[in-house]
PDB file of C-alpha atoms in Angstrom:
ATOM      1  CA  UNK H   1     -51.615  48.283-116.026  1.00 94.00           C
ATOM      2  CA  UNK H   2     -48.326  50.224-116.080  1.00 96.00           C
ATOM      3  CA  UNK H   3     -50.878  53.246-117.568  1.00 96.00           C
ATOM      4  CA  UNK H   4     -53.180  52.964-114.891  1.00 96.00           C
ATOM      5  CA  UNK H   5     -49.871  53.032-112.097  1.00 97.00           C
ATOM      6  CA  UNK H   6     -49.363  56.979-113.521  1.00 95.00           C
ATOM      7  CA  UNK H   7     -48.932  59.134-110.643  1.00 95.00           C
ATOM      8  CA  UNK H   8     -49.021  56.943-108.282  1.00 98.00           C
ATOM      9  CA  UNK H   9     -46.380  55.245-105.496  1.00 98.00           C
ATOM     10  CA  UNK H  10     -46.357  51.472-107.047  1.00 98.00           C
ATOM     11  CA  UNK H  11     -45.512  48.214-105.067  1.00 98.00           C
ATOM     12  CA  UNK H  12     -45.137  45.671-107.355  1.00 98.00           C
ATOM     13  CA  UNK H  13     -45.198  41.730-106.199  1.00 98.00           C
ATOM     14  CA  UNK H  14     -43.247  39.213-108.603  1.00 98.00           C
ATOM     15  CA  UNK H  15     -41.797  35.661-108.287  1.00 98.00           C
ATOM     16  CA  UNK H  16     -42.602  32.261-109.636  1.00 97.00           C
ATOM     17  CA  UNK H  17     -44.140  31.575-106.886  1.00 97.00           C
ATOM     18  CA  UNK H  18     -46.906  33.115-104.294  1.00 96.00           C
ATOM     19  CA  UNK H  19     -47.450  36.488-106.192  1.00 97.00           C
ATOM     20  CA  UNK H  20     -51.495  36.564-105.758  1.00 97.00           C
ATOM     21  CA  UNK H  21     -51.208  35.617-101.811  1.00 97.00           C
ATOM     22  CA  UNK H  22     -48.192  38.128-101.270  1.00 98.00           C
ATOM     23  CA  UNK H  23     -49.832  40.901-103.240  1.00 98.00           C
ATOM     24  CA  UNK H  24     -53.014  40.583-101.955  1.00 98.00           C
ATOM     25  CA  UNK H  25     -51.687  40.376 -98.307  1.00 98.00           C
ATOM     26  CA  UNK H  26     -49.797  43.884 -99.147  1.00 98.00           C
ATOM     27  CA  UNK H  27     -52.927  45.469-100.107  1.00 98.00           C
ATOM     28  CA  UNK H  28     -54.544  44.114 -97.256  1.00 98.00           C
ATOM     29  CA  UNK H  29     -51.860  45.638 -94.773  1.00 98.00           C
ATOM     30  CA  UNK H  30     -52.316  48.987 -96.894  1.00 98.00           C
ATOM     31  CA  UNK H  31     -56.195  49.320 -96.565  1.00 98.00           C
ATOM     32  CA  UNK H  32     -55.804  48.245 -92.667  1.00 98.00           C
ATOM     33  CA  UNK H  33     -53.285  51.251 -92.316  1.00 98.00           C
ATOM     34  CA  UNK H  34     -56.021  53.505 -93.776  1.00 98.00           C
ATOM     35  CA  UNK H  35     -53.791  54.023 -96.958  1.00 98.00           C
ATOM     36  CA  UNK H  36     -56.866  53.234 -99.296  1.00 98.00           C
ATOM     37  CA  UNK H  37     -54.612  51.914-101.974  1.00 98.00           C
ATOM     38  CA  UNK H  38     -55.764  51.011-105.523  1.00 98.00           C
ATOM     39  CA  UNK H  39     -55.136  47.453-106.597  1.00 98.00           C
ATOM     40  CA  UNK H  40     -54.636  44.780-109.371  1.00 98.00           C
ATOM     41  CA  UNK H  41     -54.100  41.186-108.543  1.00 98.00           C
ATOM     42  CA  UNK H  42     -53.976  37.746-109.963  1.00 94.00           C
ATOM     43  CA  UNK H  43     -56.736  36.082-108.149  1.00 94.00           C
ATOM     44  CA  UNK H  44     -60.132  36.925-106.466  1.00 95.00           C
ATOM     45  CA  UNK H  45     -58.735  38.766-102.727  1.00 95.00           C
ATOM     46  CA  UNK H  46     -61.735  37.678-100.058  1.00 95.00           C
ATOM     47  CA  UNK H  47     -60.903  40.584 -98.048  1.00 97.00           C
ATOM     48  CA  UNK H  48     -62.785  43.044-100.941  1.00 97.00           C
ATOM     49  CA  UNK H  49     -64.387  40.105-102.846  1.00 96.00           C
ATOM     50  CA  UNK H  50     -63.109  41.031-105.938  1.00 97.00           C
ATOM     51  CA  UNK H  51     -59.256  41.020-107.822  1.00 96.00           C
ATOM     52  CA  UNK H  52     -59.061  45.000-108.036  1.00 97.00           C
ATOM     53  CA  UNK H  53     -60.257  47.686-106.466  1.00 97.00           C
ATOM     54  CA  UNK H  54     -59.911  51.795-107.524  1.00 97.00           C
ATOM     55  CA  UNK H  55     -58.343  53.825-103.916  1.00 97.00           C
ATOM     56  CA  UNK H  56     -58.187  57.503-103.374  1.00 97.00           C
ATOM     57  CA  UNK H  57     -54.728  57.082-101.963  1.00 98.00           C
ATOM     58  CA  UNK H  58     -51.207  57.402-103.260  1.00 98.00           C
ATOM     59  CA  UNK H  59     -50.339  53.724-103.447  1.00 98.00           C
ATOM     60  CA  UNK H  60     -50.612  51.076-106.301  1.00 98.00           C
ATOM     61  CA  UNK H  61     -50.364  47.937-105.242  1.00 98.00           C
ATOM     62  CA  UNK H  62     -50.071  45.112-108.079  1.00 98.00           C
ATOM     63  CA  UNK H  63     -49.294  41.750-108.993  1.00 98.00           C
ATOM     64  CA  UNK H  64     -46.524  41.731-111.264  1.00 98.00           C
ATOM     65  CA  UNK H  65     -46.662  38.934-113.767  1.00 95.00           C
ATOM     66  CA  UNK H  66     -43.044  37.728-115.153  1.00 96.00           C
ATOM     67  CA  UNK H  67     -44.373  35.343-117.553  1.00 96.00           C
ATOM     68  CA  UNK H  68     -43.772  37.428-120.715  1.00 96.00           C
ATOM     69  CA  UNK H  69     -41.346  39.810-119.125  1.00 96.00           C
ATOM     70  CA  UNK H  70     -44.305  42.522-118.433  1.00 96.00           C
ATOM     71  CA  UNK H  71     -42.952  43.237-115.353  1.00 97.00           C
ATOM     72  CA  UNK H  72     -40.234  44.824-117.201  1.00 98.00           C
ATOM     73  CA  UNK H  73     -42.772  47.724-117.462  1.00 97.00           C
ATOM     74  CA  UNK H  74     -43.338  48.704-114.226  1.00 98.00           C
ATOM     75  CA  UNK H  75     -41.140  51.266-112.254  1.00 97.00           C
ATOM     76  CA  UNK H  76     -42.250  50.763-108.689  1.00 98.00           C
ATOM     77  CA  UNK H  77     -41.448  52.603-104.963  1.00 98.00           C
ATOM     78  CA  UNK H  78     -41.232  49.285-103.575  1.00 98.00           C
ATOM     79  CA  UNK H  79     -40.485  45.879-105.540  1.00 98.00           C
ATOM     80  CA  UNK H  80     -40.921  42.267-103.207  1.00 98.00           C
ATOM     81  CA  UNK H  81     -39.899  39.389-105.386  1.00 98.00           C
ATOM     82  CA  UNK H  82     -40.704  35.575-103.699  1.00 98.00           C
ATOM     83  CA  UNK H  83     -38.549  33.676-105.110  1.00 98.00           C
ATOM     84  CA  UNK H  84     -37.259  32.485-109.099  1.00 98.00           C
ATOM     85  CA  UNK H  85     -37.616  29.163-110.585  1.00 97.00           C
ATOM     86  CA  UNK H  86     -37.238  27.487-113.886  1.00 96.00           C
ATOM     87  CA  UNK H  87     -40.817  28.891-115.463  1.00 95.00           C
ATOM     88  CA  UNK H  88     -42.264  30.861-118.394  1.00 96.00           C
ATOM     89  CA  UNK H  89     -39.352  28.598-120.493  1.00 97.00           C
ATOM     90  CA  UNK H  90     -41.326  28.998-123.643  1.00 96.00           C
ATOM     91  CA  UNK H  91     -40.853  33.146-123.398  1.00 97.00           C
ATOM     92  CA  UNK H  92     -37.373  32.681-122.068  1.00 98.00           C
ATOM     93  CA  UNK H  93     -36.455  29.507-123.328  1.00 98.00           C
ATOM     94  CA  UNK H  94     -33.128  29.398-120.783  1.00 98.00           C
ATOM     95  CA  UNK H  95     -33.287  29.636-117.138  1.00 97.00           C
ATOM     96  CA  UNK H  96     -30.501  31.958-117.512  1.00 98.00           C
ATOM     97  CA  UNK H  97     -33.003  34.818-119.210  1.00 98.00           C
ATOM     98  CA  UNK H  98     -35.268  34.154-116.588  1.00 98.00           C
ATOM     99  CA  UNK H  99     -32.912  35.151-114.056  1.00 98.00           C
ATOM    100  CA  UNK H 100     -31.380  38.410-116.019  1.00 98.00           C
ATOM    101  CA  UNK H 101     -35.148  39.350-116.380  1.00 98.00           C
ATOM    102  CA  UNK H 102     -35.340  39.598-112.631  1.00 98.00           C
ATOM    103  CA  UNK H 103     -31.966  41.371-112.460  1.00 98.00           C
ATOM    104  CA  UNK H 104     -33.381  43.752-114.794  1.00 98.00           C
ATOM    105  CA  UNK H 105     -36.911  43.854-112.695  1.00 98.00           C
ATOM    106  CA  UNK H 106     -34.328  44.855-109.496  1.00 98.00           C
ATOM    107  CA  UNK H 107     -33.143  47.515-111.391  1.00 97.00           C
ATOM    108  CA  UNK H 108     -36.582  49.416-112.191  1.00 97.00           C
ATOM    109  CA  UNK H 109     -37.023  49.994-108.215  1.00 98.00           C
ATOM    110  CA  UNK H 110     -37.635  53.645-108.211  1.00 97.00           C
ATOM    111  CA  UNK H 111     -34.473  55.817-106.376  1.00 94.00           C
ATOM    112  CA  UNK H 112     -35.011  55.862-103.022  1.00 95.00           C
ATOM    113  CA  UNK H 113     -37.158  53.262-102.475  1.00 97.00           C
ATOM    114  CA  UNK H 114     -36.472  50.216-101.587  1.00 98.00           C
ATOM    115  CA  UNK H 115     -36.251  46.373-102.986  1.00 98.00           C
ATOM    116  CA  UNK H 116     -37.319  43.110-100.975  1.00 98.00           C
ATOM    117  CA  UNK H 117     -35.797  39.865-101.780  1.00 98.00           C
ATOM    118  CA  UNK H 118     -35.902  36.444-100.335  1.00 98.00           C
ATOM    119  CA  UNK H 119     -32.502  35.539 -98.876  1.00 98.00           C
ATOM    120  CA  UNK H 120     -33.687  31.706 -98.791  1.00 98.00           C
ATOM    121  CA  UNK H 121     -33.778  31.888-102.928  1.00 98.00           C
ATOM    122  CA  UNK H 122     -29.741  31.510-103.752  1.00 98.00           C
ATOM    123  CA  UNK H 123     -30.540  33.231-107.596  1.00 98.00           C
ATOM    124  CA  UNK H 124     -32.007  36.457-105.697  1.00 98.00           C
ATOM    125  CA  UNK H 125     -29.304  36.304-103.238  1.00 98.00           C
ATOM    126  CA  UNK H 126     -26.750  36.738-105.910  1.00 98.00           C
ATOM    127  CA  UNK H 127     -28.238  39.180-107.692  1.00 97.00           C
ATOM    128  CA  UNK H 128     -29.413  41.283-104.515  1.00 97.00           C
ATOM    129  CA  UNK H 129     -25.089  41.822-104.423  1.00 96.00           C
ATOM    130  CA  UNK H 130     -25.036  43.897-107.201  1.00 95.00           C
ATOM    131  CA  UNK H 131     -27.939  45.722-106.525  1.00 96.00           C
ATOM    132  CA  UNK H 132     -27.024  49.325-105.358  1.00 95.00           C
ATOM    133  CA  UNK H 133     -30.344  50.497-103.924  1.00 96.00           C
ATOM    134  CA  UNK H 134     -32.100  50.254-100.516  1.00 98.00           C
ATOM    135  CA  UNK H 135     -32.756  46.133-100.190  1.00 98.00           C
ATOM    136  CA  UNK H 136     -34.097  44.289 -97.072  1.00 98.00           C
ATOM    137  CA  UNK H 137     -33.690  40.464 -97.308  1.00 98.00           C
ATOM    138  CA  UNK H 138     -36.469  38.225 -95.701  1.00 98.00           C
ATOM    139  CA  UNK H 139     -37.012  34.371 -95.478  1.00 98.00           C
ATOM    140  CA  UNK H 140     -36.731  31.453 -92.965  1.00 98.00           C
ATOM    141  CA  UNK H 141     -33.149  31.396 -92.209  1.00 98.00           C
ATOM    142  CA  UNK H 142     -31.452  34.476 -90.419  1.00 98.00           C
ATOM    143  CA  UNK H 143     -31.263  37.184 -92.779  1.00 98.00           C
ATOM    144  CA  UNK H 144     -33.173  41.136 -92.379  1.00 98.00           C
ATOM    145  CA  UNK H 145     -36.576  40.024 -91.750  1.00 98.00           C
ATOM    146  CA  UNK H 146     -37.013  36.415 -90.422  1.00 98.00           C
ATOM    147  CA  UNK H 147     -38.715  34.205 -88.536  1.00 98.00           C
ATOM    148  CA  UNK H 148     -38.313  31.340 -86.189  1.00 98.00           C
ATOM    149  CA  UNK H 149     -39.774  29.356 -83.734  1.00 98.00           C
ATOM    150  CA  UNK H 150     -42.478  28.613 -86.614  1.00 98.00           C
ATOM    151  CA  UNK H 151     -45.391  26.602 -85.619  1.00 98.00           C
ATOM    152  CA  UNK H 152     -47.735  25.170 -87.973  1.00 98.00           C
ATOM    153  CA  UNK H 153     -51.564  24.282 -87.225  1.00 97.00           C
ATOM    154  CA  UNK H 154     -53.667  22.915 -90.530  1.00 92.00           C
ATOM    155  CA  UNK H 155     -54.524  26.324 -91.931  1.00 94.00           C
ATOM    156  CA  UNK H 156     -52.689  28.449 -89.734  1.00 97.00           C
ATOM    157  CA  UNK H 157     -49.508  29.563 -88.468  1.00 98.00           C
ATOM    158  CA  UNK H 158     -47.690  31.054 -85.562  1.00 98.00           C
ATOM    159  CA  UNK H 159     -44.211  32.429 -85.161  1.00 98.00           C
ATOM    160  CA  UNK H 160     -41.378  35.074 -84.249  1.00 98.00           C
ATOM    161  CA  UNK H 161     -40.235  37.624 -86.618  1.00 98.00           C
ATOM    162  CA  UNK H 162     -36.664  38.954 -85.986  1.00 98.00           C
ATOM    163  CA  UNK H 163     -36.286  42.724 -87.772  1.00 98.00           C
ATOM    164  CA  UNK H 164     -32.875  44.182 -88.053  1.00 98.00           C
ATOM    165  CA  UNK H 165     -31.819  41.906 -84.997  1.00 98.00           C
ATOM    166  CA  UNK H 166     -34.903  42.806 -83.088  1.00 98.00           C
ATOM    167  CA  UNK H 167     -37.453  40.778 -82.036  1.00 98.00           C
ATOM    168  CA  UNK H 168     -40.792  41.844 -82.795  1.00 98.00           C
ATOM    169  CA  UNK H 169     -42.651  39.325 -81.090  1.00 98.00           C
ATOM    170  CA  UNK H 170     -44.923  36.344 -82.213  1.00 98.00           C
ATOM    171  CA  UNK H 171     -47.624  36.819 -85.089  1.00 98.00           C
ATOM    172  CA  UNK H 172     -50.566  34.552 -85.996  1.00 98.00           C
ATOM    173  CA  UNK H 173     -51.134  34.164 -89.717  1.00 98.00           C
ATOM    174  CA  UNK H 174     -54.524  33.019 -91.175  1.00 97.00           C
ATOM    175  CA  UNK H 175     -52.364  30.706 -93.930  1.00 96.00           C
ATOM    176  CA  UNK H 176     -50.873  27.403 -93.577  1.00 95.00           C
ATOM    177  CA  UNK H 177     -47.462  26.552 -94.743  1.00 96.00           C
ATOM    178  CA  UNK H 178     -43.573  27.796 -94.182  1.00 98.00           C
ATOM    179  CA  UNK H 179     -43.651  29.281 -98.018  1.00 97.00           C
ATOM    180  CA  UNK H 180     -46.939  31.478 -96.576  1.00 98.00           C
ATOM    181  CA  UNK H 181     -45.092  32.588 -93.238  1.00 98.00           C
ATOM    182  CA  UNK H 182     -41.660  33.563 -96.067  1.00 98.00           C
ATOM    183  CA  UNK H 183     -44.774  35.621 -98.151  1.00 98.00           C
ATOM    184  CA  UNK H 184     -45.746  36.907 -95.218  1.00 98.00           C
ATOM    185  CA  UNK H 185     -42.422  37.876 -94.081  1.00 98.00           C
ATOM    186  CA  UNK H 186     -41.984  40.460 -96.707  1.00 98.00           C
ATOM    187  CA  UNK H 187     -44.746  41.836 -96.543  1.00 98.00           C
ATOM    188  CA  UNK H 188     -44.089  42.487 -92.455  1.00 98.00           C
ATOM    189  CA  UNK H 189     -41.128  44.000 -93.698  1.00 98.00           C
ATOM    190  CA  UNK H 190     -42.813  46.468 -96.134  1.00 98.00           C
ATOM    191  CA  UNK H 191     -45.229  47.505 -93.255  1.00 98.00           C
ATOM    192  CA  UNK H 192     -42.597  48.692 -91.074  1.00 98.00           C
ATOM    193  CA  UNK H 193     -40.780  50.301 -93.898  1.00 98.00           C
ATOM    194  CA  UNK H 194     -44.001  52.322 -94.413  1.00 98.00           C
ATOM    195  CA  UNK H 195     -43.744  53.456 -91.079  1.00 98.00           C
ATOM    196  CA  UNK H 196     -46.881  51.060 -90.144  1.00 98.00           C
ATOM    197  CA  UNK H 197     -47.314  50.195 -86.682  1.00 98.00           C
ATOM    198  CA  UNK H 198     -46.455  46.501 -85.906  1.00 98.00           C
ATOM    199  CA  UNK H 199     -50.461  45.865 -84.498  1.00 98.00           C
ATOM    200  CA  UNK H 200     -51.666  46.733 -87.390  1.00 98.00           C
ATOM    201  CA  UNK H 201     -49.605  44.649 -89.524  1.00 98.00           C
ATOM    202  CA  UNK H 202     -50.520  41.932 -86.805  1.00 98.00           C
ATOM    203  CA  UNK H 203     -53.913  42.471 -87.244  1.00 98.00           C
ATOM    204  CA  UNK H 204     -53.357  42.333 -90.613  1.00 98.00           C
ATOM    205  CA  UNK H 205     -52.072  39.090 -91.046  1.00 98.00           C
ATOM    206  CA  UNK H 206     -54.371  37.622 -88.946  1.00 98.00           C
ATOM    207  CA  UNK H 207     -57.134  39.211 -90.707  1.00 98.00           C
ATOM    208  CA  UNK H 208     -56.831  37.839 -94.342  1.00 98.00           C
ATOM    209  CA  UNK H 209     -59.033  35.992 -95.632  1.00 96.00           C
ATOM    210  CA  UNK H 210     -56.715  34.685 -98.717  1.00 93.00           C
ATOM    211  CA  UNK H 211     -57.135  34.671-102.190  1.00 94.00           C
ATOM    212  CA  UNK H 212     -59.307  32.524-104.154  1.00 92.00           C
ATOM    213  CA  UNK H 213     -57.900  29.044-105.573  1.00 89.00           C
ATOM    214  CA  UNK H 214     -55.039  29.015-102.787  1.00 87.00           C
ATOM    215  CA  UNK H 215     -55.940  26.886-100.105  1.00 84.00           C
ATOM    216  CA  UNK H 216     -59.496  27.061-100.347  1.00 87.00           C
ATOM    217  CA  UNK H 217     -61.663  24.513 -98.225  1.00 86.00           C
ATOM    218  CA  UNK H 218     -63.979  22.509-100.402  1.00 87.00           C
ATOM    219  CA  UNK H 219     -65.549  20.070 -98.205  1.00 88.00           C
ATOM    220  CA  UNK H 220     -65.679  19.677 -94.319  1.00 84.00           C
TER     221      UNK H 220
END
């Protein structure tokens, strides 16, 4: 995968948790803004019926497993991490190696680019202090990029996002659940550091169809 990333501007998704929805969502933003990004995630994405797709544009967008420290081999443009947790203990064996592996992960964010973290996750939030790069915090308490005035309906979601104490107004998300509106958080984030309009990245979240395995309805 890191190969196939050559030449182009890589956003990489990692965290213990929510990787496939997050990345998937970030592609889906991307191929709304007409960025026709090539991608690689974890899990079936409805929105293109299928887990990767080749684009003819500059941007890489990819799930970035940190199971057995891969991740560690990517250099991207833009790095969102979810959130750490004690996994992967087998590769790491100490919850302390997990957490220097994300440090480390932090640190491959290209120069001039720029890192998302979730200021809700208290391991990120320490190690986000020592990071020296561009960083824009997101999450459900007041931070960079948050949101409030959530409202949850089955399989959907409503609520404010506040942007570098500005109120962007209310977006509906096709996903259920306050970890989905966090995911979704950094990835509203990412849009407008792309310079993407916020109605498409409201259309965008209210356009995707979610990835295969999360959430899925089985039975009516």
């Amino acid at each position: 995968l890191a190969v196939l990333m050559s030449g182009k501007k890589v956003i990489c998704v990692t965290g213990s948790h929510g990787k496939t929805t997050t990345s998937s969502l970030a592609a889906h933003l991307l191929i709304e803004a007409g960025f026709a990004p090539t991608v690689a995630v974890g899990g079936n994405f409805k929105n293109i019926n299928a887990n990767a797709s080749a684009g003819e544009g500059d941007y890489f967008v990819a799930e970035a497993d940190e199971s057995d420290g891969s991740f560690l081999y990517y250099s991207p443009v833009f790095s969102i991490i979810t959130n750490t947790d004690r996994e992967h203990l087998d590769y790491y064996h100490t919850f302390d190696a997990v957490i220097a592996a994300y440090k480390e992960f932090m640190g491959r964010t290209e120069s001039g680019g720029c890192l998302f973290f979730c200021a809700d996750d208290p391991q990120l939030a320490a190690l986000s202090g020592s990071y020296q790069g561009r960083k824009v915090s997101f999450g459900l308490n007041e931070c960079d990029c948050f949101a409030r005035d959530i409202k949850l309906d089955g399989l959907e979601s409503d609520f404010e996002c506040v942007y570098m104490g500005k109120s962007e107004g209310v977006f509906h998300l096709s996903l259920g659940g306050r970890h989905n509106v966090s995911n979704a958080l950094s990835v509203i984030a990412l849009g407008f550091e792309l310079g993407i309009g916020r109605d498409v990245i409201a259309r965008t979240l209210s356009t995707y169809k979610g990835a295969a395995r999360r959430l899925d309805i089985k039975l009516r």
